[in-house]
Amino acid sequence: MADLHIPIDRDRGAIAGQVATELREAIRQGRLEAGTRLPASRELAKDLSVSRGVVVEAYEQLVAEGFLIARVGAGTVVAATARREPARPLERAPYYGHRPTSPDLGGFPRERWLAAVRHVLTTVPSDAFDYGDPGGVPELREELASYLKRVRAADVSADNLVIVGGVAQGLSLILHVLRSPKLAVEDPTSHRQVPLLRRTGAELVPIPVDEEGLRVERLRGVGAVLLTPAHQYPTGVVLSPARRAALMEWGGVVLEDDYDAEFRFDRDPVGCLQGLAPDRVILSGSVSKSLAPGLRLGWIAAPPDLAEAVRQARGELDLGSPVIEQYALAHLLRTGGYDRNLRRMRREYRKRRDALVRALAEHLPELVVRGIEAGLHVYLDLPEGWDEAEVVAAAQAEGLSAEPVGPMRFSEGPPAMVMGFARLPAHHADDVIRRMKVSMSGQRKG
């Protein structure tokens, strides 16, 4: 176990950040080699005369960045892939994010997930691995119902929950059951979702979004609407109380995509619409942002008749989701591991968001930053005449997850872009945005 020298300037504050910085530099410079076991958080806290929470926060930050690995029963060790390099500006930003809403996959709780799978394999009876309810494992539906009531103020029970292979499959099944309705969608919206919706046969009707969210008064002649009320994609707007009330009075079917509601930073939590009208709001969610999209685990909460129809359609399609992963997620929810991981990543994402916003304000003050109170991305208004494609290309050249808003619109609009921050470590943000500005300097904007 390594004996660590970590100088702390108590007058500066942000003690956890200082501890994380000293450990990070020690790893980079080779003073802490791969495989080195670090002191337990209590021991290091005692040595430094700080609270244990300070050390836990520092360790968790470095685990999220990939410098450390936390192993159940084996302590915290320096990762084998941790880079040894002098403390100097990076020549190239090592980020390869794709979609701006993608989480940091390095933050996936491997040890907790492994422990959950081990628990499942040693405790669940063999019969549980047979074909089961296509609507999902009952244990998971029970845990999810409890979680959604507690965290999202949902009005849901295990009976009207259906486990699906992510929100995308859930929406496909719902539209199949609703028999290809005329479907209102937000404008702008995720352009990757549009082909999926059209493939179901739905006729899409774009409805403008403003600073209060969807223009509910434009919902005429449609039977259903798909929206992201807690954090509209891409603008980041929250559906206002007046618009929520108007939507409840509207009377059609509401498809609520709750895609990143767990990650809120500067505002109180906004309850889901489903809790206000469970008889006609269908809530969809997944672990794609909270854990990893590759798990393909999501859920639909629908009125009983629709839930049964979706369950039947799921059985006809592919007989249901893999059961081991469902039991593992149920275990994480039941034991609090899911909540603990969310709190850890929420702290880390807030630091990364703050670092990105500061860097943008310093190096590119021409860009107006919006939609930062929650989620994993920021919405950037570009000055009139700037070329979306060129600015996005400059961002992507530095490894940033960025997309132009133009392709997300059904109608014309001012230039804007979306930028993700989940995979951008806070200590790299300033350097990356500075380099982005330099690469833009020779480009013609407009």
Coordinates of C-alpha atoms in Angstrom, one line a residue:
M1 CA 0.0 0.0 0.0
A2 CA 1.5 3.3 -1.1
D3 CA 2.5 6.0 1.4
L4 CA 1.4 9.3 -0.3
H5 CA 2.7 12.8 0.0
I6 CA -0.2 15.2 -0.8
P7 CA 0.3 18.8 0.0
I8 CA -2.9 20.7 0.8
D9 CA -3.4 24.5 0.8
R10 CA -6.4 24.9 3.2
D11 CA -6.8 28.5 2.4
R12 CA -7.6 27.7 -1.2
G13 CA -10.6 25.5 -0.3
A14 CA -11.9 22.8 -2.7
I15 CA -9.8 20.2 -0.8
A16 CA -11.2 17.2 -2.7
G17 CA -10.1 18.8 -5.9
Q18 CA -6.6 19.4 -4.6
V19 CA -6.3 15.8 -3.5
A20 CA -7.5 14.6 -6.9
T21 CA -5.0 16.9 -8.7
E22 CA -2.1 15.7 -6.6
L23 CA -2.9 12.0 -7.2
R24 CA -3.5 12.6 -10.9
E25 CA -0.1 14.3 -11.4
A26 CA 1.6 11.6 -9.3
I27 CA 0.1 8.9 -11.7
R28 CA 1.0 10.9 -14.8
Q29 CA 4.6 11.4 -13.7
G30 CA 5.1 7.8 -12.8
R31 CA 5.4 8.4 -9.0
L32 CA 2.4 6.1 -8.6
E33 CA 2.7 3.1 -10.9
A34 CA 0.0 1.0 -12.4
G35 CA -1.3 -1.6 -9.9
T36 CA -0.3 0.5 -6.9
R37 CA -2.8 0.1 -4.1
L38 CA -3.8 3.3 -2.5
P39 CA -4.7 3.7 1.2
A40 CA -8.2 3.2 2.3
S41 CA -10.2 6.4 2.3
R42 CA -10.4 6.4 6.1
E43 CA -6.7 6.0 6.5
L44 CA -5.8 8.7 3.9
A45 CA -8.4 11.0 5.5
K46 CA -6.7 10.5 8.8
D47 CA -3.2 11.1 7.4
L48 CA -4.4 14.4 5.7
S49 CA -6.6 15.5 8.6
V50 CA -9.6 15.8 6.4
S51 CA -13.0 14.2 6.3
R52 CA -13.4 10.8 4.7
G53 CA -15.9 12.3 2.3
V54 CA -13.2 14.5 0.8
V55 CA -11.0 11.5 0.0
V56 CA -14.0 9.5 -1.3
E57 CA -14.9 12.3 -3.6
A58 CA -11.3 12.6 -4.9
Y59 CA -11.1 8.8 -5.5
E60 CA -14.4 8.7 -7.3
Q61 CA -13.4 11.5 -9.6
L62 CA -10.2 9.7 -10.6
V63 CA -12.1 6.4 -11.0
A64 CA -14.5 8.3 -13.4
E65 CA -11.6 9.7 -15.3
G66 CA -10.0 6.2 -15.6
F67 CA -6.9 6.9 -13.5
L68 CA -8.0 4.6 -10.7
I69 CA -10.0 1.3 -10.3
A70 CA -12.1 0.6 -7.3
R71 CA -12.3 -3.2 -6.6
V72 CA -14.7 -4.7 -4.1
G73 CA -12.7 -6.3 -1.4
A74 CA -9.4 -5.3 -3.0
G75 CA -9.3 -1.5 -2.4
T76 CA -8.4 1.2 -4.9
V77 CA -5.5 0.8 -7.3
V78 CA -3.9 2.7 -10.1
A79 CA -5.3 1.7 -13.4
A80 CA -3.1 -0.3 -15.8
T81 CA -4.1 2.1 -18.6
A82 CA -3.3 5.3 -16.7
R83 CA -1.0 7.4 -18.8
R84 CA 2.4 8.4 -17.6
E85 CA 3.2 11.9 -19.0
P86 CA 4.6 15.2 -17.9
A87 CA 2.2 17.9 -16.8
R88 CA 1.9 19.9 -20.0
P89 CA -0.8 20.9 -22.5
L90 CA -2.1 18.0 -24.5
E91 CA -1.2 17.8 -28.1
R92 CA -4.5 16.2 -28.9
A93 CA -7.7 15.8 -26.9
P94 CA -8.3 12.1 -26.3
Y95 CA -12.1 12.1 -26.5
Y96 CA -14.0 10.0 -28.9
G97 CA -17.6 10.7 -27.9
H98 CA -20.3 10.2 -30.5
R99 CA -23.7 11.5 -29.5
P100 CA -23.7 14.6 -27.3
T101 CA -26.0 12.9 -24.9
S102 CA -23.7 9.9 -24.4
P103 CA -22.5 9.2 -20.8
D104 CA -19.0 8.6 -19.8
L105 CA -18.7 4.9 -20.2
G106 CA -15.6 4.9 -18.1
G107 CA -17.9 5.7 -15.2
F108 CA -19.8 2.4 -15.6
P109 CA -19.8 0.8 -12.1
R110 CA -18.0 -2.4 -13.2
E111 CA -17.4 -3.7 -9.7
R112 CA -21.0 -3.1 -8.5
W113 CA -22.4 -4.6 -11.7
L114 CA -20.1 -7.6 -11.4
A115 CA -21.2 -8.1 -7.7
A116 CA -24.8 -7.9 -8.8
V117 CA -24.4 -10.5 -11.5
R118 CA -22.5 -12.8 -9.1
H119 CA -25.4 -12.4 -6.6
V120 CA -27.9 -13.3 -9.3
L121 CA -25.9 -16.4 -10.4
T122 CA -25.5 -17.7 -6.9
T123 CA -29.0 -17.0 -5.5
V124 CA -31.6 -17.1 -8.4
P125 CA -33.1 -20.5 -8.9
S126 CA -32.4 -22.2 -12.2
D127 CA -36.1 -22.0 -13.3
A128 CA -35.7 -18.2 -13.4
F129 CA -33.5 -18.5 -16.5
D130 CA -36.3 -20.1 -18.6
Y131 CA -38.6 -18.1 -20.9
G132 CA -40.5 -15.8 -18.7
D133 CA -43.0 -13.0 -18.8
P134 CA -42.2 -11.0 -22.0
G135 CA -43.1 -7.9 -20.1
G136 CA -40.1 -8.4 -17.8
V137 CA -38.8 -10.1 -14.7
P138 CA -41.3 -9.4 -11.9
E139 CA -38.6 -8.5 -9.4
L140 CA -37.2 -5.8 -11.7
R141 CA -40.7 -4.4 -12.4
E142 CA -41.4 -4.2 -8.6
E143 CA -38.1 -2.4 -7.9
L144 CA -38.5 0.0 -10.9
A145 CA -42.1 0.9 -9.8
S146 CA -40.8 1.8 -6.4
Y147 CA -37.9 3.8 -7.9
L148 CA -40.1 5.7 -10.4
K149 CA -42.5 6.6 -7.6
R150 CA -39.7 7.9 -5.4
V151 CA -37.6 9.7 -7.9
R152 CA -39.9 10.7 -10.7
A153 CA -43.2 11.1 -8.9
A154 CA -44.7 8.5 -11.2
D155 CA -48.1 6.8 -10.7
V156 CA -47.0 3.3 -11.6
S157 CA -47.2 -0.3 -10.5
A158 CA -45.4 -3.4 -11.5
D159 CA -48.4 -4.5 -13.5
N160 CA -48.3 -1.5 -15.9
L161 CA -44.6 -1.6 -16.4
V162 CA -43.0 -3.4 -19.4
I163 CA -39.3 -4.0 -19.7
V164 CA -38.0 -3.2 -23.2
G165 CA -34.6 -3.1 -25.0
G166 CA -34.2 0.7 -24.6
V167 CA -36.4 3.7 -25.3
A168 CA -36.1 3.1 -29.1
Q169 CA -37.7 -0.3 -28.9
G170 CA -40.3 1.0 -26.4
L171 CA -41.4 3.8 -28.8
S172 CA -41.6 1.3 -31.7
L173 CA -43.8 -1.0 -29.7
I174 CA -46.1 1.8 -28.5
L175 CA -46.6 3.2 -32.0
H176 CA -47.2 -0.3 -33.3
V177 CA -49.9 -0.8 -30.7
L178 CA -51.4 2.7 -31.4
R179 CA -51.5 1.7 -35.1
S180 CA -49.4 4.4 -36.6
P181 CA -51.1 7.5 -35.4
K182 CA -50.6 11.1 -36.6
L183 CA -47.8 11.9 -34.2
A184 CA -46.8 15.4 -33.1
V185 CA -43.0 15.8 -32.4
E186 CA -41.0 18.7 -31.1
D187 CA -39.2 21.0 -33.5
P188 CA -36.2 20.8 -33.2
T189 CA -35.9 17.2 -32.1
S190 CA -33.4 14.3 -32.3
H191 CA -32.9 13.7 -36.0
R192 CA -31.7 10.1 -35.2
Q193 CA -35.2 9.3 -33.8
V194 CA -37.1 10.5 -36.9
P195 CA -36.3 7.4 -39.2
L196 CA -37.4 5.1 -36.4
L197 CA -40.7 6.9 -35.9
R198 CA -41.4 7.0 -39.6
R199 CA -40.6 3.3 -40.0
T200 CA -43.6 2.6 -37.8
G201 CA -45.8 4.3 -40.3
A202 CA -46.5 7.3 -38.1
E203 CA -47.2 10.6 -39.8
L204 CA -45.0 13.2 -38.1
V205 CA -46.4 16.7 -37.4
P206 CA -43.7 19.1 -36.1
I207 CA -44.6 21.5 -33.3
P208 CA -42.4 24.4 -32.5
V209 CA -40.5 24.7 -29.2
D210 CA -39.8 28.0 -27.5
E211 CA -38.5 29.1 -24.1
E212 CA -41.4 27.4 -22.3
G213 CA -41.2 24.1 -24.3
L214 CA -43.7 22.6 -26.8
R215 CA -46.3 25.0 -28.2
V216 CA -49.2 23.0 -26.9
E217 CA -51.8 25.3 -28.6
R218 CA -50.5 24.0 -31.9
L219 CA -51.7 20.4 -31.1
R220 CA -54.6 20.3 -33.4
G221 CA -55.7 17.4 -35.5
V222 CA -53.2 14.9 -33.9
G223 CA -54.0 12.0 -31.6
A224 CA -50.6 11.7 -29.9
V225 CA -47.5 13.7 -29.1
L226 CA -43.9 12.7 -28.3
L227 CA -42.0 15.1 -26.1
T228 CA -39.1 15.4 -23.7
P229 CA -40.6 17.7 -21.0
A230 CA -38.0 17.4 -18.2
H231 CA -35.1 18.5 -20.5
Q232 CA -36.1 19.1 -24.1
Y233 CA -33.7 17.7 -26.7
P234 CA -31.8 19.6 -28.0
T235 CA -32.6 23.0 -26.5
G236 CA -32.6 21.9 -22.8
V237 CA -35.8 23.8 -22.1
V238 CA -38.1 22.5 -19.3
L239 CA -41.8 22.4 -20.1
S240 CA -43.3 25.3 -18.1
P241 CA -46.1 24.7 -15.5
A242 CA -48.6 26.6 -17.8
R243 CA -47.7 24.3 -20.8
R244 CA -47.9 21.2 -18.6
A245 CA -51.4 22.2 -17.5
A246 CA -52.4 22.9 -21.1
L247 CA -51.1 19.6 -22.2
M248 CA -53.2 17.8 -19.5
E249 CA -56.3 19.7 -20.8
W250 CA -55.5 18.8 -24.4
G251 CA -56.7 15.2 -24.0
G252 CA -54.6 13.2 -26.5
V253 CA -52.1 10.4 -25.8
V254 CA -48.7 11.7 -24.5
L255 CA -45.5 9.8 -25.1
E256 CA -43.1 11.1 -22.5
D257 CA -39.4 10.4 -23.2
D258 CA -37.6 10.7 -19.8
Y259 CA -34.2 10.3 -21.3
D260 CA -31.9 12.1 -18.9
A261 CA -34.0 13.3 -16.0
E262 CA -31.7 11.8 -13.3
F263 CA -29.0 14.4 -14.1
R264 CA -30.1 17.7 -12.7
F265 CA -27.7 20.3 -11.3
D266 CA -29.2 23.8 -10.7
R267 CA -32.9 23.2 -10.3
D268 CA -35.3 21.2 -8.2
P269 CA -36.4 17.9 -9.8
V270 CA -39.3 18.1 -12.2
G271 CA -41.8 15.3 -11.7
C272 CA -42.9 13.3 -14.8
L273 CA -46.1 14.0 -16.6
Q274 CA -47.2 10.4 -16.2
G275 CA -47.8 11.1 -12.5
L276 CA -50.4 13.8 -13.4
A277 CA -52.4 11.7 -16.0
P278 CA -51.5 8.0 -15.8
D279 CA -54.5 7.1 -17.8
R280 CA -53.1 8.7 -21.0
V281 CA -49.4 9.4 -20.5
I282 CA -46.9 6.7 -21.5
L283 CA -43.6 7.1 -19.7
S284 CA -40.5 5.7 -21.3
G285 CA -37.0 5.6 -19.7
S286 CA -33.8 3.5 -19.7
V287 CA -30.4 3.1 -18.1
S288 CA -28.6 4.3 -21.2
K289 CA -27.6 7.6 -19.6
S290 CA -27.4 6.4 -16.0
L291 CA -25.3 3.2 -16.7
A292 CA -24.6 2.4 -20.3
P293 CA -26.6 2.3 -23.6
G294 CA -25.0 -1.1 -24.4
L295 CA -27.1 -2.8 -21.7
R296 CA -30.2 -2.2 -23.8
L297 CA -32.4 -2.0 -20.7
G298 CA -35.4 0.3 -20.7
W299 CA -39.0 0.4 -19.6
I300 CA -42.5 1.6 -20.5
A301 CA -45.1 2.7 -18.0
A302 CA -48.5 2.8 -19.7
P303 CA -52.2 2.5 -18.8
P304 CA -53.2 -1.1 -18.1
D305 CA -54.7 -1.8 -21.5
L306 CA -51.8 -0.3 -23.4
A307 CA -49.3 -2.0 -21.2
E308 CA -50.9 -5.4 -21.8
A309 CA -50.9 -4.7 -25.6
V310 CA -47.2 -3.8 -25.5
R311 CA -46.4 -6.8 -23.4
Q312 CA -48.2 -9.0 -26.0
A313 CA -46.4 -7.3 -28.9
R314 CA -43.0 -7.8 -27.1
G315 CA -43.8 -11.5 -26.7
E316 CA -44.6 -11.8 -30.4
L317 CA -41.4 -9.9 -31.4
D318 CA -38.6 -11.6 -29.5
L319 CA -40.0 -13.2 -26.2
G320 CA -38.5 -10.5 -24.0
S321 CA -35.2 -9.1 -22.6
P322 CA -32.3 -11.1 -21.2
V323 CA -33.1 -12.1 -17.7
I324 CA -29.7 -12.1 -16.0
E325 CA -29.3 -8.3 -16.7
Q326 CA -32.8 -7.7 -15.4
Y327 CA -32.1 -9.5 -12.1
A328 CA -28.8 -7.6 -11.8
L329 CA -30.5 -4.2 -12.3
A330 CA -33.1 -5.2 -9.7
H331 CA -30.4 -6.0 -7.2
L332 CA -28.7 -2.7 -7.8
L333 CA -31.9 -0.9 -7.3
R334 CA -32.8 -2.9 -4.2
T335 CA -29.4 -2.5 -2.5
G336 CA -29.0 1.2 -3.3
G337 CA -26.0 0.7 -5.6
Y338 CA -27.9 2.3 -8.5
D339 CA -28.6 5.5 -6.4
R340 CA -25.0 5.7 -5.2
N341 CA -23.7 5.5 -8.7
L342 CA -26.1 8.2 -9.9
R343 CA -25.0 10.5 -7.1
R344 CA -21.3 9.9 -7.9
M345 CA -21.8 10.6 -11.6
R346 CA -24.0 13.6 -11.0
R347 CA -21.2 15.2 -9.0
E348 CA -18.7 14.4 -11.7
Y349 CA -20.9 15.6 -14.6
R350 CA -21.6 18.9 -12.8
K351 CA -17.9 19.5 -12.5
R352 CA -17.4 18.8 -16.2
R353 CA -20.4 21.0 -17.2
D354 CA -19.0 23.9 -15.0
A355 CA -15.6 23.5 -16.5
L356 CA -16.9 23.5 -20.1
V357 CA -19.2 26.6 -19.5
R358 CA -16.2 28.5 -17.9
A359 CA -14.0 27.6 -20.9
L360 CA -16.6 28.7 -23.4
A361 CA -17.2 32.0 -21.6
E362 CA -13.4 32.7 -21.6
H363 CA -12.5 31.6 -25.1
L364 CA -15.7 31.8 -27.1
P365 CA -17.9 34.4 -25.4
E366 CA -19.7 34.9 -28.7
L367 CA -21.6 31.7 -28.1
V368 CA -24.7 31.9 -26.0
V369 CA -24.9 28.8 -23.7
R370 CA -28.4 27.5 -22.9
G371 CA -30.0 24.4 -21.3
I372 CA -27.4 23.7 -18.7
E373 CA -29.5 23.1 -15.6
A374 CA -29.7 19.4 -16.3
G375 CA -28.6 16.6 -18.7
L376 CA -25.3 15.8 -20.4
H377 CA -25.2 18.5 -23.1
V378 CA -25.3 22.2 -23.7
Y379 CA -27.1 24.1 -26.4
L380 CA -25.1 26.9 -28.1
D381 CA -26.6 29.8 -30.0
L382 CA -24.1 30.9 -32.7
P383 CA -23.8 34.5 -33.9
E384 CA -25.8 35.3 -37.0
G385 CA -23.9 34.3 -40.2
W386 CA -21.8 31.7 -38.5
D387 CA -21.7 28.3 -40.3
E388 CA -22.9 25.5 -38.1
A389 CA -21.0 22.8 -40.0
E390 CA -17.7 24.6 -39.7
V391 CA -18.0 25.3 -36.0
V392 CA -19.1 21.7 -35.4
A393 CA -16.1 20.4 -37.5
A394 CA -13.7 22.5 -35.4
A395 CA -15.2 21.1 -32.2
Q396 CA -15.1 17.5 -33.5
A397 CA -11.5 18.0 -34.6
E398 CA -10.6 18.5 -30.9
G399 CA -12.5 15.3 -30.0
L400 CA -15.6 17.0 -28.7
S401 CA -19.1 15.5 -29.0
A402 CA -20.8 18.1 -31.1
E403 CA -23.6 18.3 -33.7
P404 CA -25.3 21.0 -35.7
V405 CA -28.9 21.8 -34.8
G406 CA -29.9 22.5 -38.5
P407 CA -30.5 18.8 -39.3
M408 CA -32.7 18.5 -36.2
R409 CA -35.1 21.2 -37.4
F410 CA -38.2 20.7 -39.6
S411 CA -38.2 24.4 -40.3
E412 CA -35.6 27.2 -40.7
G413 CA -33.9 28.5 -37.6
P414 CA -30.9 30.5 -36.4
P415 CA -27.5 28.7 -36.3
A416 CA -26.9 26.6 -33.2
M417 CA -25.0 23.5 -32.1
V418 CA -25.2 20.9 -29.4
M419 CA -22.1 20.0 -27.4
G420 CA -21.8 17.1 -24.9
F421 CA -19.7 17.3 -21.8
A422 CA -20.1 13.9 -20.2
R423 CA -16.8 12.5 -21.7
L424 CA -14.8 15.7 -21.2
P425 CA -12.7 15.6 -18.0
A426 CA -12.9 19.0 -16.2
H427 CA -9.1 19.5 -16.3
H428 CA -9.1 19.2 -20.1
A429 CA -11.9 21.6 -20.9
D430 CA -10.0 24.9 -21.0
D431 CA -7.3 23.5 -23.2
V432 CA -9.7 21.8 -25.6
I433 CA -11.9 24.9 -26.1
R434 CA -8.8 27.1 -26.5
R435 CA -7.7 24.8 -29.3
M436 CA -11.1 24.8 -30.8
K437 CA -11.0 28.6 -31.0
V438 CA -7.6 28.5 -32.7
S439 CA -8.8 26.0 -35.3
M440 CA -11.8 28.2 -36.0
S441 CA -9.7 31.4 -36.5
G442 CA -8.9 30.6 -40.1
Q443 CA -12.4 29.6 -41.0
R444 CA -15.0 31.8 -42.7
K445 CA -18.1 32.0 -40.6
G446 CA -21.0 32.5 -43.0

